[in-house]
Every structure is written in structure tokens, then in C-alpha cells.
Amino acid sequence: MAKADNITQSTTTTTIENSLSAATANMTIATPTSNGHTSTPSKLDKPASTTAPTAPPTSALTQAALDFLKDFSTLSPAIITSHCTPDFTHSISPASLALPSRNLEEFKTHSARVYSLFSTWEIVPDTVFEDVGKSTVVAHAKMGGKVKGRALGDVDFWKNEAVFWIEMGEVEGRWMVKAVREFVDSKLGEELRRRLTGTAKERTLEE
């Protein structure tokens, strides 16, 4: 009988332990707060995410604008303008710089002159927004390049920053650049124009 009682007692103890474990698993544990009160976790509380958020894919509109800016590193007006529509226009702000707006051919000529002074050039966007309704991409970018010889006097590397308003147009199913408004650092813009003018005068005197 003693042996049977021991078996019954052991079985009862195991059953109680199992019941306590199940109850504990379903319990909500109260935790003390700084004011001495206790609080219980809300069912709305979500565990902290252990994975980094995934960046959304770049749209075709934005990618076309970024490809345009990237190709400035080629220093080739033909390659740069291959992204542009025939009625392309380029303008520079602020208006205080009094720089003219240029059509496609004028932009090619101007670009050829400017980029002939550099051995490298790069435009690196750091913030990009798109307005789908207006088919426009806005990009804030740092830009600069290595100067050839003394093309800009005693400067061997020129850098600036700008905000580009890039208006796109769809041509045969492809996004192309229709207009660019470039808002540059006016102080540096004026300095570059002064150096370009000075370089042109020096070349004239040398000739």
C-alpha cells in the first residue's frame, strides 16, 4: 500500500506542477514603474523590429533623372544631351546671376566650353524627391572636378553644390529630360564666371 500511495502522490504532484506551468505561461506579469505602481504590457505593444527597413525601389522617373546627372561624369555634351528632348531648356537660378536660359544646342556649346577645362567631373545627389503629378525630380547634389592645368588660375579642384529641378517628358515609352533649372551657390557661381572670363581674356592676350 505504501508503494501505491507513493505512486499516487507522485502522479498528483506532477499534475499540479503541469497545471502551474500552464497557468504561468498564460499569466501577464506586472512590472513596477518609476512611481511605484505596476503596469502590464498592452496587447497593442509590438516587439522591436530586428531588421532594418527596406528602401523602396527607385521609380523609372527618378532613375531617368539620376542617369542624366550621372552622365555628366563623361564630360561629353553628346552623351549628356542624349537624355534630353529636342525642346530641352536649361536655366540657372538665382536670377541675380543674370545667366541666360539655353536651348539644347546652346547647352551643348556651353557644356563643351566648361568641361574642356576639367579632366574629371562628378555630380553626386544626396537627397532626391519626385513629383509624379508634374513629372519632375528634385535633387540636391554636390558636384566638382579636377581642373586641367591652370585653366581656372590657381585652383586645381573646383566644387559647388546645387539643387536641380528636372522636368521629365515621356518619349516613345522612355522618360527623357525636358527642362532643367539649376539653383547654384550664387557666390561660387559668380566666382566661376569671373575665372572663366579672366581665362578667356588671358587666352585673347596670348593669341
PDB file of C-alpha atoms in Angstrom:
ATOM      1  CA  MET A   1       0.000   0.000   0.000  1.00  0.00           C
ATOM      2  CA  ALA A   2       2.820   2.379   0.852  1.00  0.00           C
ATOM      3  CA  LYS A   3       4.230   1.892  -2.610  1.00  0.00           C
ATOM      4  CA  ALA A   4       0.849   2.580  -4.225  1.00  0.00           C
ATOM      5  CA  ASP A   5       0.437   5.723  -2.096  1.00  0.00           C
ATOM      6  CA  ASN A   6       3.833   6.953  -3.241  1.00  0.00           C
ATOM      7  CA  ILE A   7       2.878   6.447  -6.898  1.00  0.00           C
ATOM      8  CA  THR A   8      -0.433   8.286  -6.383  1.00  0.00           C
ATOM      9  CA  GLN A   9       1.322  11.142  -4.567  1.00  0.00           C
ATOM     10  CA  SER A  10       3.947  11.417  -7.325  1.00  0.00           C
ATOM     11  CA  THR A  11       1.283  11.464 -10.027  1.00  0.00           C
ATOM     12  CA  THR A  12      -0.679  14.134  -8.172  1.00  0.00           C
ATOM     13  CA  THR A  13       2.454  16.265  -7.716  1.00  0.00           C
ATOM     14  CA  THR A  14       3.290  16.014 -11.425  1.00  0.00           C
ATOM     15  CA  THR A  15      -0.259  17.001 -12.368  1.00  0.00           C
ATOM     16  CA  ILE A  16      -0.114  20.048 -10.082  1.00  0.00           C
ATOM     17  CA  GLU A  17       3.281  21.088 -11.479  1.00  0.00           C
ATOM     18  CA  ASN A  18       1.974  20.794 -15.032  1.00  0.00           C
ATOM     19  CA  SER A  19      -1.084  22.869 -14.157  1.00  0.00           C
ATOM     20  CA  LEU A  20       1.086  25.556 -12.566  1.00  0.00           C
ATOM     21  CA  SER A  21       3.359  25.664 -15.616  1.00  0.00           C
ATOM     22  CA  ALA A  22       0.396  26.074 -17.934  1.00  0.00           C
ATOM     23  CA  ALA A  23      -1.093  28.793 -15.761  1.00  0.00           C
ATOM     24  CA  THR A  24       2.222  30.627 -15.539  1.00  0.00           C
ATOM     25  CA  ALA A  25       2.597  30.520 -19.310  1.00  0.00           C
ATOM     26  CA  ASN A  26      -0.750  32.286 -19.688  1.00  0.00           C
ATOM     27  CA  MET A  27      -0.113  34.854 -16.971  1.00  0.00           C
ATOM     28  CA  THR A  28       0.612  38.504 -17.698  1.00  0.00           C
ATOM     29  CA  ILE A  29       3.468  39.643 -15.485  1.00  0.00           C
ATOM     30  CA  ALA A  30       3.078  43.067 -13.907  1.00  0.00           C
ATOM     31  CA  THR A  31       6.209  45.225 -13.901  1.00  0.00           C
ATOM     32  CA  PRO A  32       6.958  48.093 -11.485  1.00  0.00           C
ATOM     33  CA  THR A  33       7.191  51.645 -12.828  1.00  0.00           C
ATOM     34  CA  SER A  34       9.258  54.566 -11.570  1.00  0.00           C
ATOM     35  CA  ASN A  35       6.398  55.830  -9.365  1.00  0.00           C
ATOM     36  CA  GLY A  36       5.993  52.519  -7.556  1.00  0.00           C
ATOM     37  CA  HIS A  37       2.845  51.451  -9.395  1.00  0.00           C
ATOM     38  CA  THR A  38       2.695  48.404 -11.574  1.00  0.00           C
ATOM     39  CA  SER A  39       1.772  48.182 -15.215  1.00  0.00           C
ATOM     40  CA  THR A  40       1.004  45.329 -17.552  1.00  0.00           C
ATOM     41  CA  PRO A  41       2.024  45.101 -21.187  1.00  0.00           C
ATOM     42  CA  SER A  42      -0.647  46.116 -23.658  1.00  0.00           C
ATOM     43  CA  LYS A  43      -1.775  43.693 -26.315  1.00  0.00           C
ATOM     44  CA  LEU A  44      -1.046  46.524 -28.764  1.00  0.00           C
ATOM     45  CA  ASP A  45       2.633  46.544 -27.819  1.00  0.00           C
ATOM     46  CA  LYS A  46       4.747  45.166 -30.654  1.00  0.00           C
ATOM     47  CA  PRO A  47       8.199  43.649 -30.268  1.00  0.00           C
ATOM     48  CA  ALA A  48      11.028  45.808 -31.556  1.00  0.00           C
ATOM     49  CA  SER A  49      11.908  45.025 -35.146  1.00  0.00           C
ATOM     50  CA  THR A  50      15.240  43.295 -35.570  1.00  0.00           C
ATOM     51  CA  THR A  51      15.523  44.030 -39.291  1.00  0.00           C
ATOM     52  CA  ALA A  52      16.375  47.343 -40.961  1.00  0.00           C
ATOM     53  CA  PRO A  53      13.638  48.924 -43.119  1.00  0.00           C
ATOM     54  CA  THR A  54      13.965  48.199 -46.812  1.00  0.00           C
ATOM     55  CA  ALA A  55      14.327  51.218 -49.091  1.00  0.00           C
ATOM     56  CA  PRO A  56      11.580  51.451 -51.723  1.00  0.00           C
ATOM     57  CA  PRO A  57      12.641  50.719 -55.300  1.00  0.00           C
ATOM     58  CA  THR A  58      13.654  53.711 -57.414  1.00  0.00           C
ATOM     59  CA  SER A  59      10.908  54.706 -59.856  1.00  0.00           C
ATOM     60  CA  ALA A  60      11.561  54.877 -63.601  1.00  0.00           C
ATOM     61  CA  LEU A  61      11.023  58.658 -63.441  1.00  0.00           C
ATOM     62  CA  THR A  62      13.678  59.190 -60.771  1.00  0.00           C
ATOM     63  CA  GLN A  63      16.083  56.675 -62.296  1.00  0.00           C
ATOM     64  CA  ALA A  64      15.998  58.504 -65.638  1.00  0.00           C
ATOM     65  CA  ALA A  65      16.867  61.784 -63.894  1.00  0.00           C
ATOM     66  CA  LEU A  66      19.696  60.141 -61.937  1.00  0.00           C
ATOM     67  CA  ASP A  67      21.095  58.583 -65.127  1.00  0.00           C
ATOM     68  CA  PHE A  68      21.151  62.063 -66.680  1.00  0.00           C
ATOM     69  CA  LEU A  69      23.122  63.518 -63.759  1.00  0.00           C
ATOM     70  CA  LYS A  70      25.473  60.538 -63.668  1.00  0.00           C
ATOM     71  CA  ASP A  71      26.483  61.005 -67.307  1.00  0.00           C
ATOM     72  CA  PHE A  72      27.929  64.441 -66.565  1.00  0.00           C
ATOM     73  CA  SER A  73      30.980  62.462 -65.434  1.00  0.00           C
ATOM     74  CA  THR A  74      31.629  61.591 -69.092  1.00  0.00           C
ATOM     75  CA  LEU A  75      32.350  65.282 -69.852  1.00  0.00           C
ATOM     76  CA  SER A  76      30.683  64.609 -73.199  1.00  0.00           C
ATOM     77  CA  PRO A  77      27.929  67.042 -74.263  1.00  0.00           C
ATOM     78  CA  ALA A  78      26.699  64.468 -76.797  1.00  0.00           C
ATOM     79  CA  ILE A  79      26.245  61.778 -74.142  1.00  0.00           C
ATOM     80  CA  ILE A  80      24.737  64.182 -71.612  1.00  0.00           C
ATOM     81  CA  THR A  81      22.184  65.542 -74.078  1.00  0.00           C
ATOM     82  CA  SER A  82      21.270  62.054 -75.310  1.00  0.00           C
ATOM     83  CA  HIS A  83      18.940  62.047 -72.286  1.00  0.00           C
ATOM     84  CA  CYS A  84      17.188  65.243 -73.433  1.00  0.00           C
ATOM     85  CA  THR A  85      14.162  66.007 -75.575  1.00  0.00           C
ATOM     86  CA  PRO A  86      14.608  68.182 -78.709  1.00  0.00           C
ATOM     87  CA  ASP A  87      12.865  71.113 -76.968  1.00  0.00           C
ATOM     88  CA  PHE A  88      15.121  70.880 -73.895  1.00  0.00           C
ATOM     89  CA  THR A  89      15.905  74.071 -71.962  1.00  0.00           C
ATOM     90  CA  HIS A  90      18.428  74.785 -69.210  1.00  0.00           C
ATOM     91  CA  SER A  91      18.365  77.735 -66.819  1.00  0.00           C
ATOM     92  CA  ILE A  92      20.301  78.754 -63.733  1.00  0.00           C
ATOM     93  CA  SER A  93      18.979  80.421 -60.590  1.00  0.00           C
ATOM     94  CA  PRO A  94      19.064  82.708 -58.676  1.00  0.00           C
ATOM     95  CA  ALA A  95      18.091  85.423 -61.133  1.00  0.00           C
ATOM     96  CA  SER A  96      20.731  87.732 -59.618  1.00  0.00           C
ATOM     97  CA  LEU A  97      23.375  85.796 -61.547  1.00  0.00           C
ATOM     98  CA  ALA A  98      21.780  87.073 -64.778  1.00  0.00           C
ATOM     99  CA  LEU A  99      22.698  83.909 -66.664  1.00  0.00           C
ATOM    100  CA  PRO A 100      20.787  83.189 -69.879  1.00  0.00           C
ATOM    101  CA  SER A 101      18.430  80.291 -70.449  1.00  0.00           C
ATOM    102  CA  ARG A 102      19.773  77.903 -73.105  1.00  0.00           C
ATOM    103  CA  ASN A 103      18.126  75.581 -75.595  1.00  0.00           C
ATOM    104  CA  LEU A 104      19.567  72.179 -76.496  1.00  0.00           C
ATOM    105  CA  GLU A 105      22.208  73.392 -78.961  1.00  0.00           C
ATOM    106  CA  GLU A 106      23.237  76.324 -76.773  1.00  0.00           C
ATOM    107  CA  PHE A 107      23.546  73.988 -73.799  1.00  0.00           C
ATOM    108  CA  LYS A 108      25.793  71.664 -75.826  1.00  0.00           C
ATOM    109  CA  THR A 109      28.065  74.560 -76.778  1.00  0.00           C
ATOM    110  CA  HIS A 110      28.197  75.923 -73.235  1.00  0.00           C
ATOM    111  CA  SER A 111      28.874  72.473 -71.746  1.00  0.00           C
ATOM    112  CA  ALA A 112      31.670  71.814 -74.232  1.00  0.00           C
ATOM    113  CA  ARG A 113      33.374  75.047 -73.216  1.00  0.00           C
ATOM    114  CA  VAL A 114      33.029  74.474 -69.476  1.00  0.00           C
ATOM    115  CA  TYR A 115      34.001  70.801 -69.471  1.00  0.00           C
ATOM    116  CA  SER A 116      37.033  71.416 -71.667  1.00  0.00           C
ATOM    117  CA  LEU A 117      38.561  72.954 -68.521  1.00  0.00           C
ATOM    118  CA  PHE A 118      38.200  69.771 -66.456  1.00  0.00           C
ATOM    119  CA  SER A 119      39.766  66.319 -66.540  1.00  0.00           C
ATOM    120  CA  THR A 120      37.097  64.906 -64.211  1.00  0.00           C
ATOM    121  CA  TRP A 121      33.613  65.974 -63.142  1.00  0.00           C
ATOM    122  CA  GLU A 122      31.037  64.349 -60.929  1.00  0.00           C
ATOM    123  CA  ILE A 123      27.541  65.151 -59.687  1.00  0.00           C
ATOM    124  CA  VAL A 124      26.564  63.234 -56.545  1.00  0.00           C
ATOM    125  CA  PRO A 125      22.918  63.580 -55.403  1.00  0.00           C
ATOM    126  CA  ASP A 126      22.381  63.206 -51.662  1.00  0.00           C
ATOM    127  CA  THR A 127      18.652  63.996 -51.422  1.00  0.00           C
ATOM    128  CA  VAL A 128      16.108  63.237 -54.140  1.00  0.00           C
ATOM    129  CA  PHE A 129      12.361  63.881 -54.331  1.00  0.00           C
ATOM    130  CA  GLU A 130       9.900  63.273 -57.123  1.00  0.00           C
ATOM    131  CA  ASP A 131       6.611  64.936 -58.004  1.00  0.00           C
ATOM    132  CA  VAL A 132       4.819  62.328 -60.079  1.00  0.00           C
ATOM    133  CA  GLY A 133       1.960  64.680 -60.929  1.00  0.00           C
ATOM    134  CA  LYS A 134       4.354  67.185 -62.512  1.00  0.00           C
ATOM    135  CA  SER A 135       6.770  64.552 -63.856  1.00  0.00           C
ATOM    136  CA  THR A 136       9.547  66.359 -62.006  1.00  0.00           C
ATOM    137  CA  VAL A 137      12.504  65.169 -59.945  1.00  0.00           C
ATOM    138  CA  VAL A 138      14.237  67.494 -57.472  1.00  0.00           C
ATOM    139  CA  ALA A 139      17.761  66.617 -56.374  1.00  0.00           C
ATOM    140  CA  HIS A 140      20.195  68.331 -54.041  1.00  0.00           C
ATOM    141  CA  ALA A 141      23.709  67.400 -55.124  1.00  0.00           C
ATOM    142  CA  LYS A 142      27.376  68.036 -54.512  1.00  0.00           C
ATOM    143  CA  MET A 143      29.456  68.423 -57.653  1.00  0.00           C
ATOM    144  CA  GLY A 144      33.023  69.092 -58.620  1.00  0.00           C
ATOM    145  CA  GLY A 145      36.020  68.076 -60.661  1.00  0.00           C
ATOM    146  CA  LYS A 146      39.748  68.275 -61.252  1.00  0.00           C
ATOM    147  CA  VAL A 147      40.837  71.316 -63.245  1.00  0.00           C
ATOM    148  CA  LYS A 148      43.188  70.953 -66.213  1.00  0.00           C
ATOM    149  CA  GLY A 149      46.450  72.791 -65.597  1.00  0.00           C
ATOM    150  CA  ARG A 150      45.810  76.444 -64.769  1.00  0.00           C
ATOM    151  CA  ALA A 151      42.502  76.678 -66.614  1.00  0.00           C
ATOM    152  CA  LEU A 152      40.978  78.337 -63.541  1.00  0.00           C
ATOM    153  CA  GLY A 153      44.085  80.101 -62.284  1.00  0.00           C
ATOM    154  CA  ASP A 154      45.468  78.718 -59.045  1.00  0.00           C
ATOM    155  CA  VAL A 155      42.518  76.350 -58.452  1.00  0.00           C
ATOM    156  CA  ASP A 156      43.232  72.661 -59.093  1.00  0.00           C
ATOM    157  CA  PHE A 157      39.853  71.291 -57.956  1.00  0.00           C
ATOM    158  CA  TRP A 158      36.532  73.086 -58.309  1.00  0.00           C
ATOM    159  CA  LYS A 159      33.475  72.144 -56.268  1.00  0.00           C
ATOM    160  CA  ASN A 160      29.987  73.502 -55.766  1.00  0.00           C
ATOM    161  CA  GLU A 161      26.523  72.344 -54.803  1.00  0.00           C
ATOM    162  CA  ALA A 162      23.184  72.781 -56.477  1.00  0.00           C
ATOM    163  CA  VAL A 163      19.522  71.883 -56.408  1.00  0.00           C
ATOM    164  CA  PHE A 164      18.285  70.539 -59.737  1.00  0.00           C
ATOM    165  CA  TRP A 165      14.636  70.781 -60.803  1.00  0.00           C
ATOM    166  CA  ILE A 166      14.461  68.204 -63.573  1.00  0.00           C
ATOM    167  CA  GLU A 167      11.251  68.175 -65.589  1.00  0.00           C
ATOM    168  CA  MET A 168      10.772  64.940 -67.493  1.00  0.00           C
ATOM    169  CA  GLY A 169       8.794  64.084 -70.604  1.00  0.00           C
ATOM    170  CA  GLU A 170       7.848  60.668 -71.930  1.00  0.00           C
ATOM    171  CA  VAL A 171       9.070  59.966 -75.462  1.00  0.00           C
ATOM    172  CA  GLU A 172       8.210  56.626 -77.069  1.00  0.00           C
ATOM    173  CA  GLY A 173       7.788  54.992 -73.673  1.00  0.00           C
ATOM    174  CA  ARG A 174      11.020  56.413 -72.255  1.00  0.00           C
ATOM    175  CA  TRP A 175      11.458  59.194 -69.707  1.00  0.00           C
ATOM    176  CA  MET A 176      13.657  61.998 -71.070  1.00  0.00           C
ATOM    177  CA  VAL A 177      14.796  65.330 -69.662  1.00  0.00           C
ATOM    178  CA  LYS A 178      12.650  68.195 -70.905  1.00  0.00           C
ATOM    179  CA  ALA A 179      13.942  71.074 -68.775  1.00  0.00           C
ATOM    180  CA  VAL A 180      16.482  71.665 -66.030  1.00  0.00           C
ATOM    181  CA  ARG A 181      16.503  74.563 -63.598  1.00  0.00           C
ATOM    182  CA  GLU A 182      19.713  74.590 -61.612  1.00  0.00           C
ATOM    183  CA  PHE A 183      19.857  76.574 -58.375  1.00  0.00           C
ATOM    184  CA  VAL A 184      23.546  77.026 -57.567  1.00  0.00           C
ATOM    185  CA  ASP A 185      25.601  78.584 -54.805  1.00  0.00           C
ATOM    186  CA  SER A 186      25.495  82.153 -56.140  1.00  0.00           C
ATOM    187  CA  LYS A 187      28.822  83.139 -54.580  1.00  0.00           C
ATOM    188  CA  LEU A 188      30.656  80.241 -56.193  1.00  0.00           C
ATOM    189  CA  GLY A 189      28.703  80.686 -59.422  1.00  0.00           C
ATOM    190  CA  GLU A 190      29.872  84.275 -59.693  1.00  0.00           C
ATOM    191  CA  GLU A 191      33.426  83.238 -58.829  1.00  0.00           C
ATOM    192  CA  LEU A 192      33.433  80.630 -61.607  1.00  0.00           C
ATOM    193  CA  ARG A 193      32.127  83.150 -64.114  1.00  0.00           C
ATOM    194  CA  ARG A 194      34.844  85.607 -63.065  1.00  0.00           C
ATOM    195  CA  ARG A 195      37.534  82.985 -63.508  1.00  0.00           C
ATOM    196  CA  LEU A 196      36.131  81.879 -66.872  1.00  0.00           C
ATOM    197  CA  THR A 197      36.076  85.495 -68.058  1.00  0.00           C
ATOM    198  CA  GLY A 198      39.619  86.011 -66.825  1.00  0.00           C
ATOM    199  CA  THR A 199      40.791  82.863 -68.570  1.00  0.00           C
ATOM    200  CA  ALA A 200      39.177  83.994 -71.826  1.00  0.00           C
ATOM    201  CA  LYS A 201      40.921  87.391 -71.585  1.00  0.00           C
ATOM    202  CA  GLU A 202      44.262  85.712 -70.911  1.00  0.00           C
ATOM    203  CA  ARG A 203      43.816  83.481 -73.944  1.00  0.00           C
ATOM    204  CA  THR A 204      42.974  86.518 -76.096  1.00  0.00           C
ATOM    205  CA  LEU A 205      46.114  88.329 -74.915  1.00  0.00           C
ATOM    206  CA  GLU A 206      48.240  85.244 -75.560  1.00  0.00           C
ATOM    207  CA  GLU A 207      46.852  84.956 -79.070  1.00  0.00           C
TER     208      GLU A 207
END
